[in-house]
Coordinates of C-alpha atoms and ligand atoms in Angstrom, one line a residue:
M4 CA -33.3 -2.6 -0.4
T5 CA -35.4 -2.1 -3.9
N6 CA -34.0 -2.9 -6.8
A7 CA -34.1 0.6 -7.9
D8 CA -31.8 1.3 -4.0
V9 CA -29.4 -1.4 -5.5
A10 CA -29.2 0.0 -9.0
A11 CA -28.6 3.6 -7.6
L12 CA -25.6 2.0 -5.6
F13 CA -24.2 0.9 -8.9
E14 CA -24.8 3.9 -10.8
H15 CA -23.0 6.0 -8.0
L16 CA -19.9 3.3 -8.0
A17 CA -20.0 4.4 -11.9
D18 CA -19.9 7.9 -11.3
L19 CA -17.0 7.5 -9.0
L20 CA -15.4 5.0 -11.1
E21 CA -15.6 7.5 -14.2
Y22 CA -15.0 10.7 -11.8
E23 CA -11.1 8.8 -11.5
G24 CA -11.0 8.3 -15.1
E25 CA -11.0 4.4 -14.3
N26 CA -11.0 1.6 -16.5
Q27 CA -14.3 2.0 -18.9
F28 CA -15.4 -1.7 -19.6
R29 CA -15.6 -1.6 -15.9
I30 CA -17.7 1.6 -15.6
R31 CA -20.1 0.2 -18.1
A32 CA -20.7 -3.0 -16.7
Y33 CA -21.9 -1.3 -13.7
R34 CA -24.2 1.1 -15.7
S35 CA -25.9 -1.8 -18.0
A36 CA -26.2 -3.7 -14.3
A37 CA -27.9 -0.7 -13.1
R38 CA -30.0 -0.6 -16.1
T39 CA -31.0 -4.4 -16.2
I40 CA -31.9 -4.4 -12.5
A41 CA -33.9 -1.1 -12.3
A42 CA -35.8 -2.8 -15.2
E43 CA -36.1 -6.1 -13.5
T44 CA -39.8 -6.6 -12.3
E45 CA -39.0 -9.5 -9.6
S46 CA -37.0 -8.6 -6.5
L47 CA -33.4 -9.3 -6.4
A48 CA -34.3 -10.6 -3.1
A49 CA -37.0 -13.2 -4.6
I50 CA -34.6 -14.1 -7.3
R51 CA -31.8 -14.8 -5.2
H52 CA -33.8 -17.6 -3.2
S53 CA -35.9 -18.6 -6.1
T54 CA -35.2 -22.2 -7.5
T55 CA -35.7 -21.5 -11.0
R56 CA -33.7 -18.2 -11.5
S57 CA -30.5 -16.8 -10.2
L58 CA -28.9 -13.3 -10.3
A59 CA -25.8 -14.5 -12.5
D60 CA -28.7 -15.2 -14.9
L61 CA -29.6 -11.9 -15.5
E62 CA -28.5 -10.1 -18.4
G63 CA -25.1 -8.6 -18.1
I64 CA -24.5 -9.9 -14.2
G65 CA -22.1 -12.2 -14.2
R66 CA -20.6 -14.4 -10.7
D67 CA -18.8 -11.4 -9.5
L68 CA -21.7 -8.9 -10.0
A69 CA -23.6 -11.5 -8.4
G70 CA -21.7 -11.8 -4.9
K71 CA -21.5 -7.9 -5.0
I72 CA -25.2 -7.7 -4.9
E73 CA -25.7 -10.4 -2.2
T74 CA -23.6 -8.2 -0.2
I75 CA -25.3 -5.1 -0.9
L76 CA -28.7 -7.8 0.0
E77 CA -27.4 -8.3 3.2
S78 CA -25.2 -5.5 4.4
G79 CA -27.1 -2.4 2.7
R80 CA -23.5 -1.6 1.5
L81 CA -21.5 -1.7 -1.2
P82 CA -17.6 -1.7 -0.1
A83 CA -16.1 -0.8 -3.5
L84 CA -18.3 2.2 -2.9
D85 CA -17.8 2.8 0.1
E86 CA -13.7 2.7 -0.5
L87 CA -13.9 5.0 -3.3
S88 CA -16.3 7.4 -1.1
A89 CA -13.4 7.8 1.3
R90 CA -11.2 8.8 -1.4
V91 CA -13.1 11.3 -3.6
P92 CA -13.1 15.0 -2.3
A93 CA -16.3 15.9 -0.5
V94 CA -17.5 18.3 -3.3
V95 CA -17.8 15.6 -5.9
F96 CA -20.8 14.3 -4.2
D97 CA -22.6 17.6 -4.1
L98 CA -21.6 18.3 -7.7
F99 CA -23.2 15.0 -8.8
R100 CA -26.7 16.2 -7.5
I101 CA -26.5 19.1 -9.8
P102 CA -28.9 17.7 -12.9
G103 CA -26.8 18.3 -16.0
L104 CA -23.5 17.2 -14.6
G105 CA -22.1 14.2 -15.2
P106 CA -18.7 12.6 -14.2
K107 CA -16.6 14.1 -16.7
K108 CA -17.9 17.5 -16.5
V109 CA -17.4 17.1 -12.8
R110 CA -13.9 16.3 -12.7
Q111 CA -12.8 19.0 -15.3
L112 CA -14.5 21.2 -12.6
V113 CA -13.0 20.0 -9.4
Q114 CA -9.4 19.1 -11.6
S115 CA -9.1 22.1 -13.8
L116 CA -10.8 25.0 -12.0
G117 CA -10.1 23.9 -8.4
I118 CA -13.8 23.7 -7.3
D119 CA -14.3 22.6 -3.6
S120 CA -17.4 23.5 -2.7
L121 CA -21.1 25.0 -4.1
D122 CA -20.0 28.4 -3.4
G123 CA -17.0 27.9 -4.8
L124 CA -19.0 26.8 -8.6
E125 CA -21.0 29.3 -7.8
A126 CA -18.4 32.2 -7.6
A127 CA -16.9 30.7 -10.9
C128 CA -19.9 30.9 -12.5
R129 CA -20.6 34.4 -12.2
A130 CA -16.8 34.9 -12.8
G131 CA -17.2 33.4 -16.1
L132 CA -14.9 30.8 -15.7
V133 CA -16.7 27.8 -16.3
R134 CA -18.0 28.8 -20.1
G135 CA -14.5 28.8 -21.3
M136 CA -14.0 25.0 -20.6
R137 CA -13.9 22.7 -22.7
G138 CA -17.6 21.1 -23.2
F139 CA -19.2 23.9 -21.3
G140 CA -20.5 27.2 -22.6
E141 CA -22.5 30.1 -21.6
K142 CA -26.1 27.9 -21.8
T143 CA -24.4 25.4 -19.5
E144 CA -23.1 28.4 -17.1
A145 CA -26.3 29.4 -17.0
S146 CA -28.4 26.3 -16.4
I147 CA -25.5 25.3 -13.6
L148 CA -26.1 28.4 -11.6
K149 CA -30.0 27.6 -11.8
N150 CA -29.8 23.8 -10.7
L151 CA -27.5 25.1 -8.2
A152 CA -29.8 27.2 -6.4
F153 CA -32.1 24.3 -6.6
V154 CA -29.8 21.5 -5.2
R155 CA -29.1 24.0 -2.5
S156 CA -32.7 24.8 -1.6
T157 CA -33.3 21.1 -1.1
V158 CA -30.5 21.0 1.6
Q159 CA -30.3 24.4 2.7
E160 CA -29.3 25.4 6.1
R161 CA -30.2 28.3 7.9
L162 CA -27.9 31.3 7.1
L163 CA -26.3 33.1 9.8
W164 CA -27.4 36.0 10.6
E165 CA -24.4 37.9 9.3
E166 CA -24.7 36.0 5.9
A167 CA -28.2 37.4 5.4
D168 CA -26.9 40.6 6.5
A169 CA -24.5 41.3 3.8
I170 CA -27.1 39.9 1.6
L171 CA -29.5 41.7 2.2
A172 CA -27.3 45.1 2.3
R173 CA -26.2 44.3 -1.4
L174 CA -29.6 44.3 -2.2
L175 CA -30.9 47.3 -0.6
V176 CA -27.6 49.2 -2.4
W177 CA -29.1 47.7 -5.8
M178 CA -32.6 49.0 -5.3
E179 CA -31.6 52.3 -4.2
S180 CA -31.3 52.8 -8.0
C181 CA -34.9 51.9 -8.3
P182 CA -37.4 54.3 -9.6
G183 CA -40.6 54.9 -7.9
L184 CA -39.2 53.5 -4.8
D185 CA -39.8 55.7 -1.8
R186 CA -38.4 53.3 1.3
I187 CA -37.4 49.6 1.7
E188 CA -36.8 47.8 4.8
G189 CA -35.7 44.5 6.0
A190 CA -38.1 42.7 8.1
G191 CA -38.9 38.9 9.8
S192 CA -35.8 37.2 11.9
W193 CA -33.0 39.6 10.7
R194 CA -35.0 42.5 12.0
R195 CA -35.3 40.7 15.0
G196 CA -31.8 40.0 15.2
C197 CA -32.1 36.1 15.3
E198 CA -28.9 34.6 15.2
T199 CA -30.0 32.2 11.9
V200 CA -32.0 33.1 9.3
G201 CA -34.7 31.0 7.2
D202 CA -35.6 33.3 4.6
I203 CA -34.9 37.2 4.3
D204 CA -38.0 39.4 4.0
V205 CA -38.2 42.8 2.1
L206 CA -41.0 45.8 2.2
A207 CA -40.9 48.5 0.0
I208 CA -43.2 51.3 -0.4
S209 CA -43.9 52.3 -3.8
L210 CA -46.7 53.7 -5.9
S211 CA -45.6 51.6 -8.9
P212 CA -45.2 48.0 -7.6
A213 CA -44.7 46.8 -11.0
T214 CA -41.4 48.6 -11.6
V215 CA -40.0 47.5 -7.6
M216 CA -40.7 43.9 -8.9
D217 CA -38.9 44.1 -12.2
H218 CA -36.1 46.2 -10.3
F219 CA -35.4 43.4 -8.0
H220 CA -35.9 40.5 -10.6
H221 CA -32.9 42.0 -12.6
W222 CA -30.7 42.1 -9.6
Q223 CA -27.5 40.7 -10.7
E224 CA -27.7 38.3 -7.8
T225 CA -30.7 36.8 -8.6
S226 CA -30.9 33.3 -9.9
E227 CA -34.6 32.2 -10.1
V228 CA -37.5 34.1 -9.7
I229 CA -39.9 31.6 -7.7
A230 CA -43.3 33.6 -7.7
A231 CA -44.3 37.0 -8.8
G232 CA -47.5 38.4 -8.3
D233 CA -48.9 42.1 -8.6
T234 CA -47.3 43.4 -5.2
K235 CA -45.6 40.2 -4.0
S236 CA -42.3 38.4 -5.3
S237 CA -39.9 35.5 -4.0
I238 CA -36.4 35.4 -5.8
R239 CA -33.5 32.9 -5.2
G240 CA -30.6 35.0 -4.4
P241 CA -27.0 33.6 -3.3
G242 CA -26.6 30.6 -2.2
G243 CA -30.1 29.6 -2.9
V244 CA -31.1 31.8 -0.3
Q245 CA -35.2 33.0 -0.8
I246 CA -35.9 36.8 -0.5
D247 CA -39.5 37.6 -0.5
L248 CA -40.3 41.5 -1.2
R249 CA -43.4 42.6 -0.9
V250 CA -44.7 46.5 -1.6
I251 CA -46.9 48.1 0.1
P252 CA -48.8 51.8 0.2
P253 CA -47.6 54.2 2.8
A254 CA -50.6 54.2 4.7
S255 CA -50.1 50.7 5.7
F256 CA -46.5 50.3 5.9
G257 CA -46.6 50.2 10.0
A258 CA -49.1 47.7 10.1
A259 CA -47.0 45.4 7.1
W260 CA -43.9 46.0 8.6
Q261 CA -45.2 45.1 12.3
Y262 CA -46.7 42.0 10.9
F263 CA -43.7 40.8 8.7
T264 CA -41.0 41.8 11.1
G265 CA -42.8 39.2 13.5
S266 CA -42.4 36.8 15.5
K267 CA -45.7 34.5 14.9
E268 CA -45.7 34.2 18.9
H269 CA -45.3 38.0 19.5
N270 CA -48.1 38.9 16.8
I271 CA -50.4 36.5 17.9
R272 CA -50.5 38.7 21.2
V273 CA -50.8 41.8 19.6
R274 CA -53.5 40.9 17.8
S275 CA -55.3 39.2 20.6
R276 CA -54.7 42.6 22.5
A277 CA -56.3 44.5 19.5
R278 CA -59.3 42.3 19.8
E279 CA -59.5 42.9 23.8
R280 CA -59.7 46.5 22.1
G281 CA -62.4 46.1 20.0
L282 CA -59.9 46.3 17.2
S283 CA -58.8 44.0 14.1
L284 CA -55.6 44.6 13.2
N285 CA -53.6 42.6 10.1
E286 CA -50.8 43.3 7.6
Y287 CA -52.8 46.0 5.7
G288 CA -54.4 48.1 8.5
I289 CA -56.1 48.6 12.1
H290 CA -59.9 48.9 11.9
S291 CA -62.9 49.2 14.7
L292 CA -64.8 46.3 15.0
V293 CA -67.5 48.4 16.7
V294 CA -69.8 49.4 14.1
T295 CA -71.8 52.2 15.0
P296 CA -74.7 53.8 12.7
D297 CA -72.4 56.1 11.0
V298 CA -68.7 55.1 11.5
F299 CA -66.5 52.2 10.6
P300 CA -63.2 53.8 11.4
T301 CA -60.1 52.8 9.8
L302 CA -57.1 53.6 12.3
P303 CA -53.8 55.0 11.2
A304 CA -51.1 52.3 10.5
A305 CA -48.6 54.0 8.5
T306 CA -45.8 53.5 11.1
E307 CA -45.2 50.8 13.9
E308 CA -45.7 53.0 16.7
D309 CA -49.0 53.7 15.4
V310 CA -49.8 50.2 15.9
Y311 CA -48.5 49.7 19.0
S312 CA -50.1 52.9 20.1
A313 CA -53.3 51.2 19.2
V314 CA -53.3 48.6 21.4
G315 CA -51.9 51.0 24.0
L316 CA -48.2 49.7 24.0
P317 CA -44.9 51.9 23.3
W318 CA -42.8 50.5 20.4
I319 CA -41.1 47.7 21.2
P320 CA -37.5 46.8 19.8
P321 CA -37.8 44.2 16.9
E322 CA -35.3 41.9 19.3
L323 CA -37.6 41.5 21.9
R324 CA -40.4 40.3 19.8
E325 CA -40.2 36.5 20.7
G326 CA -43.5 36.4 22.8
R327 CA -41.3 36.0 25.8
G328 CA -42.8 38.6 28.2
E329 CA -42.2 41.6 26.2
I330 CA -45.2 42.8 25.7
H331 CA -46.3 42.8 29.8
L332 CA -42.9 45.0 30.0
A333 CA -43.7 47.3 27.7
A334 CA -47.9 47.6 29.3
E335 CA -46.0 48.1 32.5
G336 CA -43.5 50.7 31.1
L337 CA -40.5 48.4 32.0
L338 CA -38.8 47.6 28.7
P339 CA -35.5 47.7 29.0
A340 CA -33.1 50.5 27.4
L341 CA -31.3 47.9 25.2
I342 CA -27.4 48.1 24.9
T343 CA -25.9 49.3 21.6
V344 CA -22.7 49.3 19.7
A345 CA -22.1 52.6 20.5
D346 CA -22.0 52.1 24.4
I347 CA -19.1 49.7 24.1
R348 CA -15.6 50.8 25.0
G349 CA -13.2 47.9 24.7
D350 CA -12.7 44.1 23.8
L351 CA -11.3 41.9 25.9
H352 CA -10.6 38.7 23.7
M353 CA -8.6 38.5 20.6
H354 CA -5.9 36.8 19.0
T355 CA -2.3 37.5 17.0
T356 CA 0.2 36.0 14.9
D357 CA 2.1 34.8 18.0
T358 CA -0.9 32.2 17.7
D359 CA -3.3 31.6 15.9
G360 CA -4.5 34.9 14.8
E361 CA -4.0 36.5 11.2
D362 CA -2.6 40.0 12.4
T363 CA 0.3 40.8 14.5
L364 CA 0.0 42.4 18.0
A365 CA 0.5 46.0 16.3
E366 CA -1.9 45.3 13.7
M367 CA -4.4 44.2 16.0
V368 CA -3.7 47.4 17.8
R369 CA -3.9 49.7 15.1
G370 CA -7.3 47.9 13.9
A371 CA -8.5 48.5 17.5
I372 CA -7.7 52.4 17.4
E373 CA -9.4 52.7 14.3
R374 CA -12.8 51.5 15.7
G375 CA -12.5 54.0 18.3
L376 CA -11.9 51.1 21.6
E377 CA -10.5 52.6 24.2
Y378 CA -9.0 49.6 25.5
I379 CA -8.4 46.1 24.5
A380 CA -7.0 42.9 25.9
I381 CA -4.8 40.5 24.0
T382 CA -6.2 36.6 24.7
D383 CA -3.9 34.2 22.8
H384 CA -4.1 30.8 23.4
S385 CA -2.5 29.0 26.1
Q386 CA 0.5 25.6 25.3
R387 CA -2.4 23.3 25.5
V388 CA -3.9 24.2 22.5
T389 CA -0.9 23.2 20.0
M390 CA -2.7 23.3 17.1
A391 CA -2.8 27.3 17.1
H392 CA 1.0 26.6 18.9
G393 CA -0.2 28.2 22.3
L394 CA 1.8 30.4 24.8
D395 CA 3.8 28.8 27.4
E396 CA 5.4 30.8 30.2
T397 CA 8.1 32.5 28.4
R398 CA 6.5 32.9 25.6
L399 CA 3.7 35.0 27.3
R400 CA 5.5 36.8 29.4
R401 CA 8.0 38.1 26.2
Q402 CA 4.6 39.5 24.9
W403 CA 3.5 41.0 27.7
E404 CA 6.8 43.0 27.5
R405 CA 6.0 44.1 24.1
I406 CA 2.4 44.9 25.3
D407 CA 4.5 47.6 28.1
L408 CA 6.1 48.6 25.3
L409 CA 3.7 49.4 23.3
N410 CA 1.4 51.2 26.1
E411 CA 4.6 53.4 26.2
A412 CA 4.8 54.1 23.2
L413 CA 1.3 55.0 22.8
A414 CA 1.3 56.6 26.2
A415 CA 4.2 59.0 24.7
D416 CA 2.2 59.8 22.0
G417 CA -0.1 62.2 24.3
A418 CA -3.3 61.8 25.0
S419 CA -2.9 57.8 24.6
P420 CA -5.6 56.7 22.0
I421 CA -6.0 53.3 23.6
V422 CA -4.9 51.3 26.4
V423 CA -3.9 47.5 25.6
L424 CA -4.3 44.8 28.8
K425 CA -2.1 41.6 29.0
G426 CA -4.6 38.9 29.0
I427 CA -4.1 34.9 28.1
E428 CA -6.8 33.0 26.8
V429 CA -6.1 30.0 29.2
D430 CA -7.3 26.4 28.5
M431 CA -9.5 24.5 31.0
L432 CA -7.5 21.3 30.7
E433 CA -9.6 17.7 30.1
K434 CA -8.4 16.1 33.5
G435 CA -9.2 19.6 35.6
G436 CA -7.2 22.6 36.3
L437 CA -5.8 25.3 34.1
D438 CA -3.1 25.2 31.4
L439 CA -1.0 27.7 33.0
P440 CA 0.8 28.2 36.9
D441 CA -1.1 30.1 39.3
R442 CA 1.9 32.5 39.6
V443 CA 1.4 33.6 35.7
L444 CA -2.3 34.0 35.7
E445 CA -1.8 36.1 38.4
D446 CA 0.3 38.1 36.7
A447 CA -2.5 38.6 33.3
E448 CA -4.5 41.7 34.2
W449 CA -7.4 39.8 32.4
V450 CA -7.7 35.9 32.1
V451 CA -10.7 34.5 29.6
A452 CA -11.1 30.5 30.6
S453 CA -12.0 28.4 27.8
L454 CA -12.6 24.9 27.1
H455 CA -11.7 23.8 24.0
Y456 CA -10.8 20.4 24.3
G457 CA -12.7 17.0 25.8
Q458 CA -15.7 18.7 24.7
G459 CA -17.5 14.9 24.7
Q460 CA -17.2 14.5 28.3
P461 CA -20.3 13.7 30.3
R462 CA -22.5 16.8 31.9
A463 CA -20.8 16.3 35.4
Q464 CA -17.2 16.1 34.4
I465 CA -17.6 19.2 32.0
T466 CA -19.4 21.3 34.2
S467 CA -17.2 20.6 37.2
R468 CA -14.2 21.6 34.7
I469 CA -16.1 25.1 34.3
L470 CA -17.0 25.4 37.7
E471 CA -13.4 24.8 38.8
A472 CA -12.6 27.9 36.6
V473 CA -15.1 29.9 37.7
E474 CA -14.1 29.4 41.1
H475 CA -10.6 30.6 40.2
P476 CA -9.4 33.9 41.7
A477 CA -7.5 34.9 38.3
V478 CA -10.1 34.2 35.7
S479 CA -12.0 37.0 34.7
V480 CA -14.7 35.7 32.4
I481 CA -15.4 32.2 30.8
G482 CA -14.8 32.5 27.2
H483 CA -17.9 31.2 24.8
P484 CA -19.1 29.2 28.0
T485 CA -21.3 26.5 25.9
G486 CA -19.0 25.8 23.0
R487 CA -21.6 25.5 20.4
L488 CA -21.0 26.4 16.7
I489 CA -24.2 27.5 14.6
N490 CA -24.9 24.8 12.1
R491 CA -21.4 22.8 12.9
R492 CA -21.5 21.7 16.6
P493 CA -24.1 21.2 19.4
A494 CA -22.9 22.9 22.7
Y495 CA -21.1 20.4 24.9
D496 CA -23.2 19.0 28.0
V497 CA -23.1 21.2 30.6
D498 CA -25.1 22.7 33.3
M499 CA -25.7 26.2 32.5
E500 CA -27.6 27.0 36.2
A501 CA -25.3 25.9 38.1
V502 CA -22.5 28.0 36.3
V503 CA -24.7 31.2 36.4
E504 CA -25.1 30.5 39.7
A505 CA -21.3 30.2 40.7
A506 CA -20.6 33.2 38.4
A507 CA -23.1 35.2 40.5
R508 CA -21.2 34.4 43.6
T509 CA -17.7 34.7 42.5
G510 CA -18.1 37.5 40.4
T511 CA -16.6 35.9 37.5
F512 CA -18.3 37.6 34.2
L513 CA -19.8 35.3 31.0
E514 CA -18.9 36.1 27.4
I515 CA -21.0 36.5 25.0
N516 CA -18.8 35.4 22.1
A517 CA -19.5 37.5 19.2
T518 CA -18.5 35.2 16.5
P519 CA -21.4 35.1 14.1
R520 CA -21.0 31.1 14.1
R521 CA -20.5 31.1 17.8
L522 CA -23.0 33.6 19.6
D523 CA -22.0 31.8 22.7
L524 CA -23.9 32.5 25.2
N525 CA -27.3 32.5 23.3
D526 CA -30.2 34.9 24.1
L527 CA -31.8 32.7 26.8
H528 CA -28.5 32.1 28.5
A529 CA -27.5 35.4 28.4
A530 CA -31.0 36.4 29.8
A531 CA -30.9 33.9 32.5
A532 CA -27.5 35.0 33.5
Q533 CA -28.6 38.9 33.7
R534 CA -31.3 37.9 35.8
A535 CA -29.2 36.2 38.3
G536 CA -26.7 39.5 38.3
V537 CA -24.4 37.7 36.6
A538 CA -22.0 40.7 34.6
I539 CA -21.4 39.8 30.8
V540 CA -18.9 40.9 28.6
I541 CA -19.5 41.1 25.0
S542 CA -15.9 40.1 23.0
T543 CA -15.4 39.5 19.1
D544 CA -12.3 36.8 19.7
A545 CA -11.2 38.3 16.5
H546 CA -8.7 36.4 15.1
S547 CA -7.8 39.3 12.4
I548 CA -8.7 43.3 12.2
R549 CA -11.4 42.4 10.3
G550 CA -12.9 40.1 13.0
L551 CA -12.9 42.9 15.3
G552 CA -16.0 44.2 13.6
A553 CA -18.1 41.2 14.7
M554 CA -18.9 43.1 17.8
G555 CA -22.4 44.5 16.5
C556 CA -23.4 40.7 16.0
G557 CA -22.6 40.0 19.8
V558 CA -24.6 43.6 20.7
L559 CA -27.2 41.9 18.7
Q560 CA -27.4 38.5 20.5
A561 CA -27.3 40.9 23.9
R562 CA -30.1 43.3 22.6
R563 CA -32.1 40.0 22.2
A564 CA -31.5 38.9 25.9
G565 CA -32.9 42.2 27.1
L566 CA -29.3 43.7 28.5
Q567 CA -28.7 47.1 29.2
A568 CA -25.0 49.0 28.9
A569 CA -25.3 48.8 32.9
D570 CA -25.1 44.5 32.4
V571 CA -22.2 44.4 30.3
V572 CA -18.6 45.0 31.7
N573 CA -16.9 46.3 28.2
T574 CA -18.9 49.4 28.4
L575 CA -17.3 50.9 31.5
P576 CA -14.4 53.4 31.1
L577 CA -11.4 51.6 31.6
A578 CA -10.6 52.5 35.4
A579 CA -13.8 51.3 36.9
L580 CA -13.1 48.0 34.9
R581 CA -10.1 48.1 37.1
S582 CA -11.7 48.8 40.0
L583 CA -14.3 46.3 39.2
L584 CA -11.6 43.8 38.5
R585 CA -9.9 44.5 42.1
S586 CA -13.4 44.2 43.9
R587 CA -13.7 40.5 43.1
H588 CA -13.0 37.5 45.0
Ligands
DGT625 P1 -37.2 32.5 9.0 O1 -37.8 33.2 8.1 O2 -37.7 31.3 9.3 O3 -36.0 33.0 9.8 O4 -38.3 33.6 10.2 P2 -39.1 34.6 9.8 O5 -39.5 35.1 11.4 O6 -38.5 35.5 9.3 O7 -41.0 33.7 9.4 P3 -41.2 33.9 8.0 O8 -40.0 34.3 7.2 O9 -42.0 32.6 7.8 O10 -42.3 35.3 7.9 C1 -42.0 36.5 8.5 C2 -42.9 37.0 9.5 O11 -44.4 36.9 9.3 C3 -43.1 36.3 10.7 O12 -41.9 36.2 12.0 C4 -44.2 36.7 11.3 C5 -45.3 36.8 10.1 N1 -45.8 35.9 9.5 C6 -46.0 34.8 9.0 N2 -46.9 34.2 9.0 C7 -47.6 34.2 9.5 C8 -48.8 33.4 10.4 O13 -49.6 32.7 9.9 N3 -49.3 34.0 11.1 C9 -48.8 35.7 11.9 N4 -49.2 35.7 13.0 N5 -47.5 36.2 11.4 C10 -46.9 35.4 10.4
CA626 CA1 -37.9 35.3 7.1
CA627 CA1 -40.3 35.2 4.5
ZN628 ZN1 -10.2 33.0 21.7

């Protein structure tokens, strides 16, 4: 603990006391102690053990503060600060990190405006709500926005793909109105469909780069221009995310798009193929390295197809460009015909207001019809999930009666637009076994088995719970098989190889949960499952009609795994799905 560390703890304590509206004298005492300590040239530890000086001799530090300093030197902690930290809303700590926001302003933001996150603060600034408060003004508001981006950038976690996708979509709408812009495309990890995106890469074709850059800088969501060159510019957008824009002449667009889509591993392999063919390939184009007396040819590079064909390959879908064997497959003509959203016919995991969903059974069915689905399964939680008011046998059977009636009504409407399967998301209990009796599960048309509790158990225990579910004859699919939540919670410790092996043997399906924060199975696991002959189900796990829209994210993950429509159960017509279910076990 340096003197500066100790001073910082006292400053922090003073901040929180001031936030809480505490006695001014106490607050001033801590601040003045912090100043004294920070200015002291001898270390506090040395003073403490010195025979000539003592801590209580320091200006503004009495017996009480000297005792606190001793505690800090011994334990590294200031108990009064720990206590306060536990009491004050978490957002206060984030707000204090924004330059220019003192305790009083922070208190106003939290208590008067109800700010509970940095996102909330950004929204309030953009809505002009902050400038109206006492002590704030337009200038403060603008400086908060600027500093907010900075604070975020220093602790930036990678965006979920879906978040990056939404930001990019808004940017593209804005850029459409830019004069002289011929084409604009996303690249980088966004284009490869990665589950998270670090920064967003955008390429444009235009013969007047300056106009395009200017338009980019004037996007209403641009909070800061980080760097601006003649043909390249970087800004901070919503949430502090960096967006790189490059303007390319039409003749090099294919070379640039291929280069900036990546991945780096993929590009390295493509470039070495180019060299083997006597070519040099970079973001500007393709050139022959073989100089003959009269030619130094430049090859066409306006499209990605130009680039791949120059190295003897067919065009490779961006989702496969990870340097995991796709170049070999392409060279052999063995690239998979990747699944698309249009291949999906059904959605086999969703919730209703009977448990923790936001929309009723009837509303979910209507939402599914609007999405053009041919069938869905209603899979609410089982009784163990008390937080979600999970279903016991009686409530589940009552829901199934309502589904029967609904199906009859749908069928009576004429050509039945959708069939609703009677399902359940049954919990794998902590002690092993499933959360509902076999006689109930046997009556279900579709059973998702998921592990929600006891995620901290050791590998052997978790694995055996999941294997038991895989082996259970009534279980159709294992839901979100690793339990991870991107940026929030790691996967539980499970022997995925054993699960895949058992699933292949028993004909139990494995889920790609399409929820943007889950995407579970991930691409590598899904590819391994497919190789082992396991059939995959892509499901939204929707908790609202809106949630049904997540299917695209799940399909993207499946594409990264190299899956084709035939690998995915819910591309089947319902009759084929039913006969596949009958043929299992
Ligand atoms: P991110 O932003 O971390 O989610 O991942 P990417 O893949 O979007 O990476 P980024 O933004 O650093 O660069 C975009 C693409 O540009 C990258 O996928 C490949 C290409 N690239 C960037 N730097 C290099 C490099 O040093 N060598 C090669 N071969 N390619 C690069
Ligand atoms: Ca990027
Ligand atoms: Ca980038
Ligand atoms: Zn669920």
